[in-house]
PDB file of C-alpha atoms in Angstrom:
ATOM      1  CA  MET A   1     221.139  -6.240 -10.217  1.00  0.00           C
ATOM      2  CA  LEU A   2     224.008  -6.912  -7.795  1.00  0.00           C
ATOM      3  CA  ARG A   3     226.469  -7.303 -10.696  1.00  0.00           C
ATOM      4  CA  CYS A   4     225.356  -3.976 -12.216  1.00  0.00           C
ATOM      5  CA  ILE A   5     225.712  -2.123  -8.927  1.00  0.00           C
ATOM      6  CA  ALA A   6     229.146  -3.625  -8.283  1.00  0.00           C
ATOM      7  CA  ALA A   7     230.300  -2.585 -11.740  1.00  0.00           C
ATOM      8  CA  ALA A   8     229.049   0.946 -11.185  1.00  0.00           C
ATOM      9  CA  LEU A   9     231.185   1.250  -8.069  1.00  0.00           C
ATOM     10  CA  LEU A  10     234.326   0.955 -10.162  1.00  0.00           C
ATOM     11  CA  ILE A  11     233.881   4.528 -11.411  1.00  0.00           C
ATOM     12  CA  VAL A  12     233.738   6.032  -7.908  1.00  0.00           C
ATOM     13  CA  PRO A  13     236.622   8.526  -7.496  1.00  0.00           C
ATOM     14  CA  SER A  14     239.474   6.960  -5.573  1.00  0.00           C
ATOM     15  CA  ILE A  15     240.723   7.976  -2.150  1.00  0.00           C
ATOM     16  CA  ALA A  16     244.163   7.121  -0.848  1.00  0.00           C
ATOM     17  CA  ALA A  17     244.250   3.925   1.185  1.00  0.00           C
ATOM     18  CA  ALA A  18     245.176   3.886   4.864  1.00  0.00           C
ATOM     19  CA  ASP A  19     245.704   1.396   7.674  1.00  0.00           C
ATOM     20  CA  VAL A  20     243.127   0.605  10.319  1.00  0.00           C
ATOM     21  CA  ILE A  21     242.984   3.466  12.822  1.00  0.00           C
ATOM     22  CA  ASP A  22     242.133   2.669  16.434  1.00  0.00           C
ATOM     23  CA  VAL A  23     240.849   5.561  18.568  1.00  0.00           C
ATOM     24  CA  SER A  24     239.207   3.355  21.190  1.00  0.00           C
ATOM     25  CA  ASN A  25     241.686   4.663  23.776  1.00  0.00           C
ATOM     26  CA  ALA A  26     240.117   8.143  23.698  1.00  0.00           C
ATOM     27  CA  ALA A  27     238.999   9.460  27.089  1.00  0.00           C
ATOM     28  CA  PRO A  28     235.658   7.970  28.186  1.00  0.00           C
ATOM     29  CA  TYR A  29     234.183  11.382  29.085  1.00  0.00           C
ATOM     30  CA  PRO A  30     235.416  14.919  29.915  1.00  0.00           C
ATOM     31  CA  ASP A  31     237.528  14.973  33.054  1.00  0.00           C
ATOM     32  CA  LEU A  32     235.877  18.013  34.627  1.00  0.00           C
ATOM     33  CA  PHE A  33     234.703  16.459  37.888  1.00  0.00           C
ATOM     34  CA  ALA A  34     235.745  13.391  39.855  1.00  0.00           C
ATOM     35  CA  PRO A  35     233.102  10.661  39.406  1.00  0.00           C
ATOM     36  CA  ASP A  36     232.034  10.832  43.060  1.00  0.00           C
ATOM     37  CA  SER A  37     232.577  14.540  43.756  1.00  0.00           C
ATOM     38  CA  ALA A  38     228.949  15.739  43.799  1.00  0.00           C
ATOM     39  CA  PRO A  39     227.156  15.832  47.172  1.00  0.00           C
ATOM     40  CA  ALA A  40     225.130  12.657  47.727  1.00  0.00           C
ATOM     41  CA  GLU A  41     223.098  11.991  50.860  1.00  0.00           C
ATOM     42  CA  ARG A  42     222.123   8.539  49.612  1.00  0.00           C
ATOM     43  CA  ARG A  43     222.048   6.378  46.515  1.00  0.00           C
ATOM     44  CA  ASP A  44     218.563   6.862  45.093  1.00  0.00           C
ATOM     45  CA  LEU A  45     219.025   7.191  41.335  1.00  0.00           C
ATOM     46  CA  VAL A  46     218.061   4.407  38.913  1.00  0.00           C
ATOM     47  CA  LEU A  47     219.257   5.056  35.367  1.00  0.00           C
ATOM     48  CA  LEU A  48     217.846   3.033  32.468  1.00  0.00           C
ATOM     49  CA  GLY A  49     220.226   4.031  29.701  1.00  0.00           C
ATOM     50  CA  ASP A  50     223.970   4.008  29.148  1.00  0.00           C
ATOM     51  CA  ASP A  51     223.881   7.642  28.042  1.00  0.00           C
ATOM     52  CA  MET A  52     222.258   8.714  31.311  1.00  0.00           C
ATOM     53  CA  VAL A  53     224.894   6.828  33.296  1.00  0.00           C
ATOM     54  CA  GLU A  54     227.750   8.424  31.374  1.00  0.00           C
ATOM     55  CA  ILE A  55     226.335  11.903  31.951  1.00  0.00           C
ATOM     56  CA  ALA A  56     225.755  11.273  35.662  1.00  0.00           C
ATOM     57  CA  VAL A  57     229.321  10.037  36.139  1.00  0.00           C
ATOM     58  CA  ALA A  58     230.747  12.970  34.168  1.00  0.00           C
ATOM     59  CA  LEU A  59     228.785  15.323  36.440  1.00  0.00           C
ATOM     60  CA  GLY A  60     230.395  13.684  39.469  1.00  0.00           C
ATOM     61  CA  ALA A  61     227.212  11.934  40.601  1.00  0.00           C
ATOM     62  CA  ALA A  62     228.387   8.310  40.480  1.00  0.00           C
ATOM     63  CA  ASP A  63     227.716   7.958  44.218  1.00  0.00           C
ATOM     64  CA  ARG A  64     224.029   8.701  43.670  1.00  0.00           C
ATOM     65  CA  ILE A  65     223.528   5.817  41.235  1.00  0.00           C
ATOM     66  CA  LEU A  66     221.572   3.033  42.881  1.00  0.00           C
ATOM     67  CA  ALA A  67     221.160   0.909  39.751  1.00  0.00           C
ATOM     68  CA  ARG A  68     222.274   1.094  36.126  1.00  0.00           C
ATOM     69  CA  PRO A  69     222.399  -1.123  33.010  1.00  0.00           C
ATOM     70  CA  ALA A  70     224.461  -4.273  33.332  1.00  0.00           C
ATOM     71  CA  ASP A  71     226.610  -3.979  30.226  1.00  0.00           C
ATOM     72  CA  ILE A  72     228.330  -0.641  30.626  1.00  0.00           C
ATOM     73  CA  ASP A  73     232.050  -0.167  31.126  1.00  0.00           C
ATOM     74  CA  LEU A  74     232.943   3.199  32.641  1.00  0.00           C
ATOM     75  CA  PRO A  75     235.377   4.218  35.369  1.00  0.00           C
ATOM     76  CA  GLY A  76     233.538   5.340  38.486  1.00  0.00           C
ATOM     77  CA  LEU A  77     230.861   2.624  38.501  1.00  0.00           C
ATOM     78  CA  GLU A  78     232.685  -0.018  40.492  1.00  0.00           C
ATOM     79  CA  ASP A  79     230.552   0.465  43.628  1.00  0.00           C
ATOM     80  CA  THR A  80     227.086   0.672  42.045  1.00  0.00           C
ATOM     81  CA  PRO A  81     224.911  -1.658  44.179  1.00  0.00           C
ATOM     82  CA  HIS A  82     222.535  -2.936  41.477  1.00  0.00           C
ATOM     83  CA  VAL A  83     222.352  -3.574  37.754  1.00  0.00           C
ATOM     84  CA  VAL A  84     219.130  -3.438  35.754  1.00  0.00           C
ATOM     85  CA  ARG A  85     218.288  -5.704  32.840  1.00  0.00           C
ATOM     86  CA  ASP A  86     216.129  -4.685  29.891  1.00  0.00           C
ATOM     87  CA  TRP A  87     213.270  -6.790  31.224  1.00  0.00           C
ATOM     88  CA  ALA A  88     213.179  -5.108  34.655  1.00  0.00           C
ATOM     89  CA  GLY A  89     209.702  -4.821  36.180  1.00  0.00           C
ATOM     90  CA  VAL A  90     207.977  -2.360  38.476  1.00  0.00           C
ATOM     91  CA  GLU A  91     208.252  -4.617  41.527  1.00  0.00           C
ATOM     92  CA  GLY A  92     211.985  -5.120  41.122  1.00  0.00           C
ATOM     93  CA  ILE A  93     212.669  -1.405  40.770  1.00  0.00           C
ATOM     94  CA  VAL A  94     210.391  -0.447  43.679  1.00  0.00           C
ATOM     95  CA  ALA A  95     212.171  -2.979  45.910  1.00  0.00           C
ATOM     96  CA  MET A  96     215.349  -0.908  45.523  1.00  0.00           C
ATOM     97  CA  ARG A  97     213.521   2.114  47.031  1.00  0.00           C
ATOM     98  CA  PRO A  98     214.605   4.625  44.388  1.00  0.00           C
ATOM     99  CA  GLY A  99     214.020   8.346  44.655  1.00  0.00           C
ATOM    100  CA  LEU A 100     214.206   8.955  40.910  1.00  0.00           C
ATOM    101  CA  VAL A 101     214.121   6.675  37.861  1.00  0.00           C
ATOM    102  CA  ILE A 102     215.192   8.027  34.467  1.00  0.00           C
ATOM    103  CA  GLY A 103     215.066   6.153  31.172  1.00  0.00           C
ATOM    104  CA  SER A 104     216.341   7.138  27.747  1.00  0.00           C
ATOM    105  CA  ASN A 105     214.592   4.601  25.527  1.00  0.00           C
ATOM    106  CA  GLN A 106     210.946   4.586  24.491  1.00  0.00           C
ATOM    107  CA  ARG A 107     210.717   0.908  25.382  1.00  0.00           C
ATOM    108  CA  PHE A 108     210.751   1.897  29.070  1.00  0.00           C
ATOM    109  CA  GLU A 109     207.603   4.036  28.798  1.00  0.00           C
ATOM    110  CA  THR A 110     205.350   1.318  30.237  1.00  0.00           C
ATOM    111  CA  LEU A 111     207.755   0.647  33.107  1.00  0.00           C
ATOM    112  CA  LEU A 112     208.068   4.346  33.939  1.00  0.00           C
ATOM    113  CA  ALA A 113     204.291   4.787  33.850  1.00  0.00           C
ATOM    114  CA  GLY A 114     203.914   1.858  36.248  1.00  0.00           C
ATOM    115  CA  LEU A 115     206.450   3.360  38.632  1.00  0.00           C
ATOM    116  CA  GLU A 116     204.672   6.703  38.578  1.00  0.00           C
ATOM    117  CA  ARG A 117     201.418   4.992  39.547  1.00  0.00           C
ATOM    118  CA  VAL A 118     203.040   3.768  42.759  1.00  0.00           C
ATOM    119  CA  GLY A 119     204.534   7.158  43.576  1.00  0.00           C
ATOM    120  CA  VAL A 120     208.064   6.928  42.158  1.00  0.00           C
ATOM    121  CA  GLU A 121     209.336  10.042  40.376  1.00  0.00           C
ATOM    122  CA  THR A 122     210.368   9.292  36.783  1.00  0.00           C
ATOM    123  CA  ASP A 123     211.410  10.983  33.564  1.00  0.00           C
ATOM    124  CA  LEU A 124     212.136   9.924  29.996  1.00  0.00           C
ATOM    125  CA  ILE A 125     215.054  11.795  28.433  1.00  0.00           C
ATOM    126  CA  ASP A 126     214.971  10.425  24.912  1.00  0.00           C
ATOM    127  CA  ARG A 127     218.264   9.029  23.657  1.00  0.00           C
ATOM    128  CA  ILE A 128     217.839  10.720  20.257  1.00  0.00           C
ATOM    129  CA  LEU A 129     218.006  14.198  21.834  1.00  0.00           C
ATOM    130  CA  PRO A 130     221.226  16.207  21.353  1.00  0.00           C
ATOM    131  CA  ALA A 131     223.798  15.587  24.065  1.00  0.00           C
ATOM    132  CA  PRO A 132     223.678  19.153  25.480  1.00  0.00           C
ATOM    133  CA  GLU A 133     219.922  18.912  26.041  1.00  0.00           C
ATOM    134  CA  LYS A 134     220.260  15.540  27.751  1.00  0.00           C
ATOM    135  CA  VAL A 135     223.000  16.907  29.996  1.00  0.00           C
ATOM    136  CA  ARG A 136     220.928  19.960  30.918  1.00  0.00           C
ATOM    137  CA  ARG A 137     217.844  17.918  31.807  1.00  0.00           C
ATOM    138  CA  LEU A 138     219.669  15.304  33.874  1.00  0.00           C
ATOM    139  CA  ALA A 139     221.749  17.955  35.651  1.00  0.00           C
ATOM    140  CA  ALA A 140     218.536  19.758  36.622  1.00  0.00           C
ATOM    141  CA  HIS A 141     217.141  16.561  38.157  1.00  0.00           C
ATOM    142  CA  LEU A 142     220.346  16.116  40.152  1.00  0.00           C
ATOM    143  CA  GLY A 143     220.538  19.719  41.338  1.00  0.00           C
ATOM    144  CA  LEU A 144     223.779  20.146  39.400  1.00  0.00           C
ATOM    145  CA  ALA A 145     222.748  22.798  36.888  1.00  0.00           C
ATOM    146  CA  GLU A 146     226.035  24.707  37.152  1.00  0.00           C
ATOM    147  CA  ARG A 147     228.070  21.581  36.523  1.00  0.00           C
ATOM    148  CA  GLY A 148     225.727  20.734  33.671  1.00  0.00           C
ATOM    149  CA  GLU A 149     226.430  24.032  31.933  1.00  0.00           C
ATOM    150  CA  ALA A 150     230.181  23.512  32.360  1.00  0.00           C
ATOM    151  CA  LEU A 151     229.908  20.051  30.797  1.00  0.00           C
ATOM    152  CA  ILE A 152     227.798  21.396  27.929  1.00  0.00           C
ATOM    153  CA  ALA A 153     230.390  24.111  27.259  1.00  0.00           C
ATOM    154  CA  GLU A 154     233.106  21.440  27.131  1.00  0.00           C
ATOM    155  CA  ILE A 155     231.091  19.310  24.699  1.00  0.00           C
ATOM    156  CA  GLU A 156     230.218  22.206  22.405  1.00  0.00           C
ATOM    157  CA  SER A 157     233.795  23.493  22.424  1.00  0.00           C
ATOM    158  CA  ALA A 158     234.958  20.079  21.232  1.00  0.00           C
ATOM    159  CA  TYR A 159     232.404  20.151  18.413  1.00  0.00           C
ATOM    160  CA  THR A 160     234.035  23.293  17.027  1.00  0.00           C
ATOM    161  CA  GLN A 161     237.411  21.528  16.840  1.00  0.00           C
ATOM    162  CA  ALA A 162     236.167  18.901  14.385  1.00  0.00           C
ATOM    163  CA  GLU A 163     237.424  19.431  10.845  1.00  0.00           C
ATOM    164  CA  THR A 164     235.579  18.195   7.769  1.00  0.00           C
ATOM    165  CA  VAL A 165     237.457  15.758   5.534  1.00  0.00           C
ATOM    166  CA  THR A 166     236.121  15.153   2.024  1.00  0.00           C
ATOM    167  CA  ARG A 167     236.752  12.848  -0.898  1.00  0.00           C
ATOM    168  CA  ASP A 168     239.274  13.816  -3.556  1.00  0.00           C
ATOM    169  CA  ASP A 169     236.401  15.182  -5.657  1.00  0.00           C
ATOM    170  CA  GLY A 170     235.164  17.371  -2.784  1.00  0.00           C
ATOM    171  CA  ALA A 171     232.110  15.229  -2.037  1.00  0.00           C
ATOM    172  CA  PRO A 172     231.353  14.316   1.600  1.00  0.00           C
ATOM    173  CA  LEU A 173     232.709  11.027   2.870  1.00  0.00           C
ATOM    174  CA  ARG A 174     230.166   8.235   3.307  1.00  0.00           C
ATOM    175  CA  ILE A 175     230.616   6.519   6.670  1.00  0.00           C
ATOM    176  CA  LEU A 176     228.998   3.307   7.896  1.00  0.00           C
ATOM    177  CA  HIS A 177     228.719   1.928  11.421  1.00  0.00           C
ATOM    178  CA  ALA A 178     228.904  -1.840  10.968  1.00  0.00           C
ATOM    179  CA  SER A 179     227.426  -3.845  13.815  1.00  0.00           C
ATOM    180  CA  LYS A 180     226.039  -7.189  14.918  1.00  0.00           C
ATOM    181  CA  GLN A 181     223.757  -5.671  17.555  1.00  0.00           C
ATOM    182  CA  GLY A 182     220.255  -4.265  17.304  1.00  0.00           C
ATOM    183  CA  ALA A 183     218.996  -6.589  14.572  1.00  0.00           C
ATOM    184  CA  GLY A 184     218.579  -9.912  16.326  1.00  0.00           C
ATOM    185  CA  GLY A 185     222.305 -10.622  16.206  1.00  0.00           C
ATOM    186  CA  ASN A 186     222.409 -10.262  12.416  1.00  0.00           C
ATOM    187  CA  PHE A 187     224.755  -7.974  10.531  1.00  0.00           C
ATOM    188  CA  SER A 188     223.311  -4.475  10.775  1.00  0.00           C
ATOM    189  CA  ALA A 189     224.108  -0.850  10.016  1.00  0.00           C
ATOM    190  CA  GLY A 190     223.326   2.252  12.053  1.00  0.00           C
ATOM    191  CA  GLY A 191     220.959   4.508  10.124  1.00  0.00           C
ATOM    192  CA  ALA A 192     219.023   7.667  10.951  1.00  0.00           C
ATOM    193  CA  GLN A 193     217.731   8.284  14.495  1.00  0.00           C
ATOM    194  CA  THR A 194     220.878   6.863  16.074  1.00  0.00           C
ATOM    195  CA  ALA A 195     223.736   8.383  18.028  1.00  0.00           C
ATOM    196  CA  VAL A 196     226.207   7.425  15.321  1.00  0.00           C
ATOM    197  CA  ASP A 197     224.127   9.309  12.746  1.00  0.00           C
ATOM    198  CA  ASN A 198     224.593  12.469  14.818  1.00  0.00           C
ATOM    199  CA  LEU A 199     228.303  11.724  15.227  1.00  0.00           C
ATOM    200  CA  ILE A 200     228.820  11.304  11.490  1.00  0.00           C
ATOM    201  CA  ALA A 201     226.966  14.549  10.758  1.00  0.00           C
ATOM    202  CA  ARG A 202     229.162  16.464  13.213  1.00  0.00           C
ATOM    203  CA  VAL A 203     232.291  15.613  11.212  1.00  0.00           C
ATOM    204  CA  GLY A 204     230.657  16.802   7.985  1.00  0.00           C
ATOM    205  CA  ALA A 205     230.172  13.330   6.511  1.00  0.00           C
ATOM    206  CA  LEU A 206     227.154  11.341   5.324  1.00  0.00           C
ATOM    207  CA  ASN A 207     225.726   8.310   7.068  1.00  0.00           C
ATOM    208  CA  ALA A 208     225.828   5.726   4.272  1.00  0.00           C
ATOM    209  CA  ALA A 209     222.912   3.753   5.736  1.00  0.00           C
ATOM    210  CA  ALA A 210     220.712   6.807   6.283  1.00  0.00           C
ATOM    211  CA  GLU A 211     221.436   7.959   2.731  1.00  0.00           C
ATOM    212  CA  ILE A 212     219.504   4.986   1.341  1.00  0.00           C
ATOM    213  CA  GLY A 213     216.603   5.472   3.745  1.00  0.00           C
ATOM    214  CA  ARG A 214     217.638   3.215   6.641  1.00  0.00           C
ATOM    215  CA  ASP A 215     216.866   4.180  10.226  1.00  0.00           C
ATOM    216  CA  ARG A 216     217.977   2.727  13.546  1.00  0.00           C
ATOM    217  CA  TYR A 217     219.874  -0.587  13.307  1.00  0.00           C
ATOM    218  CA  ARG A 218     218.491  -2.726  10.493  1.00  0.00           C
ATOM    219  CA  PRO A 219     219.759  -5.966   8.914  1.00  0.00           C
ATOM    220  CA  VAL A 220     221.776  -5.503   5.739  1.00  0.00           C
ATOM    221  CA  THR A 221     222.002  -7.449   2.489  1.00  0.00           C
ATOM    222  CA  PRO A 222     224.885  -7.485  -0.001  1.00  0.00           C
ATOM    223  CA  GLU A 223     222.769  -5.439  -2.425  1.00  0.00           C
ATOM    224  CA  GLY A 224     221.940  -2.886   0.250  1.00  0.00           C
ATOM    225  CA  MET A 225     225.556  -2.612   1.330  1.00  0.00           C
ATOM    226  CA  ILE A 226     226.705  -1.928  -2.219  1.00  0.00           C
ATOM    227  CA  LEU A 227     224.059   0.792  -2.560  1.00  0.00           C
ATOM    228  CA  MET A 228     225.326   2.359   0.671  1.00  0.00           C
ATOM    229  CA  ALA A 229     228.837   2.506  -0.862  1.00  0.00           C
ATOM    230  CA  PRO A 230     230.673   3.569   2.313  1.00  0.00           C
ATOM    231  CA  ASP A 231     234.129   5.104   2.025  1.00  0.00           C
ATOM    232  CA  VAL A 232     234.896   4.321   5.669  1.00  0.00           C
ATOM    233  CA  VAL A 233     233.602   1.811   8.205  1.00  0.00           C
ATOM    234  CA  ILE A 234     233.347   2.438  11.943  1.00  0.00           C
ATOM    235  CA  ILE A 235     233.241  -0.482  14.337  1.00  0.00           C
ATOM    236  CA  SER A 236     233.061  -0.594  18.118  1.00  0.00           C
ATOM    237  CA  GLU A 237     236.011  -2.171  19.882  1.00  0.00           C
ATOM    238  CA  ALA A 238     233.503  -4.138  21.972  1.00  0.00           C
ATOM    239  CA  GLU A 239     232.173  -5.825  18.828  1.00  0.00           C
ATOM    240  CA  LEU A 240     235.492  -6.882  17.314  1.00  0.00           C
ATOM    241  CA  PRO A 241     235.333 -10.336  18.980  1.00  0.00           C
ATOM    242  CA  ALA A 242     232.008 -10.944  17.205  1.00  0.00           C
ATOM    243  CA  PHE A 243     233.863 -10.660  13.891  1.00  0.00           C
ATOM    244  CA  GLY A 244     236.799 -12.778  15.044  1.00  0.00           C
ATOM    245  CA  ASP A 245     239.375 -10.177  14.009  1.00  0.00           C
ATOM    246  CA  ILE A 246     239.768  -7.190  11.698  1.00  0.00           C
ATOM    247  CA  GLY A 247     239.922  -9.464   8.667  1.00  0.00           C
ATOM    248  CA  GLY A 248     236.594 -10.971   9.622  1.00  0.00           C
ATOM    249  CA  VAL A 249     234.905  -7.605   9.171  1.00  0.00           C
ATOM    250  CA  TRP A 250     235.689  -7.626   5.436  1.00  0.00           C
ATOM    251  CA  GLN A 251     235.258 -11.355   4.905  1.00  0.00           C
ATOM    252  CA  ASP A 252     231.993 -11.951   6.758  1.00  0.00           C
ATOM    253  CA  TYR A 253     229.991  -8.725   6.533  1.00  0.00           C
ATOM    254  CA  PRO A 254     227.599  -9.079   3.552  1.00  0.00           C
ATOM    255  CA  GLY A 255     228.771  -7.088   0.537  1.00  0.00           C
ATOM    256  CA  LEU A 256     231.221  -4.932   2.475  1.00  0.00           C
ATOM    257  CA  ALA A 257     234.296  -6.126   0.574  1.00  0.00           C
ATOM    258  CA  LEU A 258     232.748  -4.787  -2.660  1.00  0.00           C
ATOM    259  CA  THR A 259     232.445  -1.205  -1.385  1.00  0.00           C
ATOM    260  CA  PRO A 260     235.072   1.568  -1.566  1.00  0.00           C
ATOM    261  CA  ALA A 261     235.781   1.055   2.147  1.00  0.00           C
ATOM    262  CA  GLY A 262     236.120  -2.698   1.703  1.00  0.00           C
ATOM    263  CA  ARG A 263     238.421  -2.530  -1.294  1.00  0.00           C
ATOM    264  CA  GLN A 264     240.826  -0.281   0.627  1.00  0.00           C
ATOM    265  CA  GLU A 265     240.031  -1.818   4.049  1.00  0.00           C
ATOM    266  CA  ARG A 266     239.426   1.563   5.651  1.00  0.00           C
ATOM    267  CA  LEU A 267     238.327   0.939   9.223  1.00  0.00           C
ATOM    268  CA  ILE A 268     238.136   3.127  12.328  1.00  0.00           C
ATOM    269  CA  VAL A 269     237.786   1.414  15.713  1.00  0.00           C
ATOM    270  CA  MET A 270     236.077   3.475  18.424  1.00  0.00           C
ATOM    271  CA  ARG A 271     234.883   3.075  21.996  1.00  0.00           C
ATOM    272  CA  GLU A 272     231.475   1.411  22.260  1.00  0.00           C
ATOM    273  CA  MET A 273     230.005   4.318  24.235  1.00  0.00           C
ATOM    274  CA  HIS A 274     231.367   6.844  21.740  1.00  0.00           C
ATOM    275  CA  VAL A 275     229.615   5.143  18.842  1.00  0.00           C
ATOM    276  CA  ARG A 276     226.286   4.282  20.445  1.00  0.00           C
ATOM    277  CA  ASN A 277     225.589   7.182  22.793  1.00  0.00           C
ATOM    278  CA  ASP A 278     225.205  10.914  22.397  1.00  0.00           C
ATOM    279  CA  ALA A 279     226.171  11.782  25.936  1.00  0.00           C
ATOM    280  CA  ALA A 280     228.979  13.328  27.973  1.00  0.00           C
ATOM    281  CA  SER A 281     231.598  11.888  25.606  1.00  0.00           C
ATOM    282  CA  SER A 282     229.901  13.356  22.531  1.00  0.00           C
ATOM    283  CA  GLY A 283     232.547  16.028  21.985  1.00  0.00           C
ATOM    284  CA  ILE A 284     235.440  13.639  22.595  1.00  0.00           C
ATOM    285  CA  ALA A 285     233.983  11.146  20.115  1.00  0.00           C
ATOM    286  CA  THR A 286     233.542  13.875  17.502  1.00  0.00           C
ATOM    287  CA  VAL A 287     237.153  15.023  17.768  1.00  0.00           C
ATOM    288  CA  ALA A 288     238.432  11.421  17.783  1.00  0.00           C
ATOM    289  CA  LEU A 289     236.553  10.573  14.584  1.00  0.00           C
ATOM    290  CA  SER A 290     237.558  13.829  12.894  1.00  0.00           C
ATOM    291  CA  GLU A 291     241.234  13.286  13.690  1.00  0.00           C
ATOM    292  CA  ALA A 292     241.080   9.665  12.527  1.00  0.00           C
ATOM    293  CA  LEU A 293     239.591  10.739   9.194  1.00  0.00           C
ATOM    294  CA  SER A 294     242.246  13.430   8.796  1.00  0.00           C
ATOM    295  CA  GLU A 295     244.973  10.858   9.397  1.00  0.00           C
ATOM    296  CA  MET A 296     243.353   8.423   7.002  1.00  0.00           C
ATOM    297  CA  PHE A 297     242.762  10.728   4.047  1.00  0.00           C
ATOM    298  CA  GLU A 298     245.153  13.653   4.247  1.00  0.00           C
TER     299      GLU A 298
END
């Protein structure tokens, strides 16, 4: 079966080769407000989600953040008093004396329900929601509705700047987010119901993993990778060390070298937050990917 699929790939229309394109130096989020410019009487906000943190900082509310996820790299968070691990419990959160706890992942539902039972205000702003809706809801909680609308306008304006790049035959490009997170440390690909799926759609391309029925981040096999047949691979700059170097992406990732992207070594390196979160940087990420594709194929 694998041999037949590999042979079939040889008839895929060709696209001009290009070097690796690194857009990981794109701005982390829109520079509309200084990270600590919003009024803050005290730090009382616990955010359980990188996307929520990015939005809060972009709204200028960094000084309200009492606790946030440990592994997030954004300017403006240097003075956050606490970090929260995925296994945080009700007692640990309550001990911080938060005024508001907001999560963006369904896995925090039990924790949020427990906090509500002891009188802590909570909300779940699902990470799969469009970025503008997440911004609007968090801004309302923070009393920053006007800033929220300004940030939404900036995001949506950026969306309109993204140009669609197609294959030589006019078909949409097939893009794959290659990862080693979200599948027990195994090689995985970002499918439907992920931020990268939304990102790929905004540049007029197809998510190669979603096209064969994959959702979230699932382990991949060589056969599955060949069926995905990506024209381009996206990787987060934070994950490059896990592959050793750029060459390791093609050598170690199962089946990737046999795909159109692998044969031409077409790789786009992006910021971790831009790939994994639909948040304040959503518009910036969309433009960065669109421009990288234009440079690669035109």
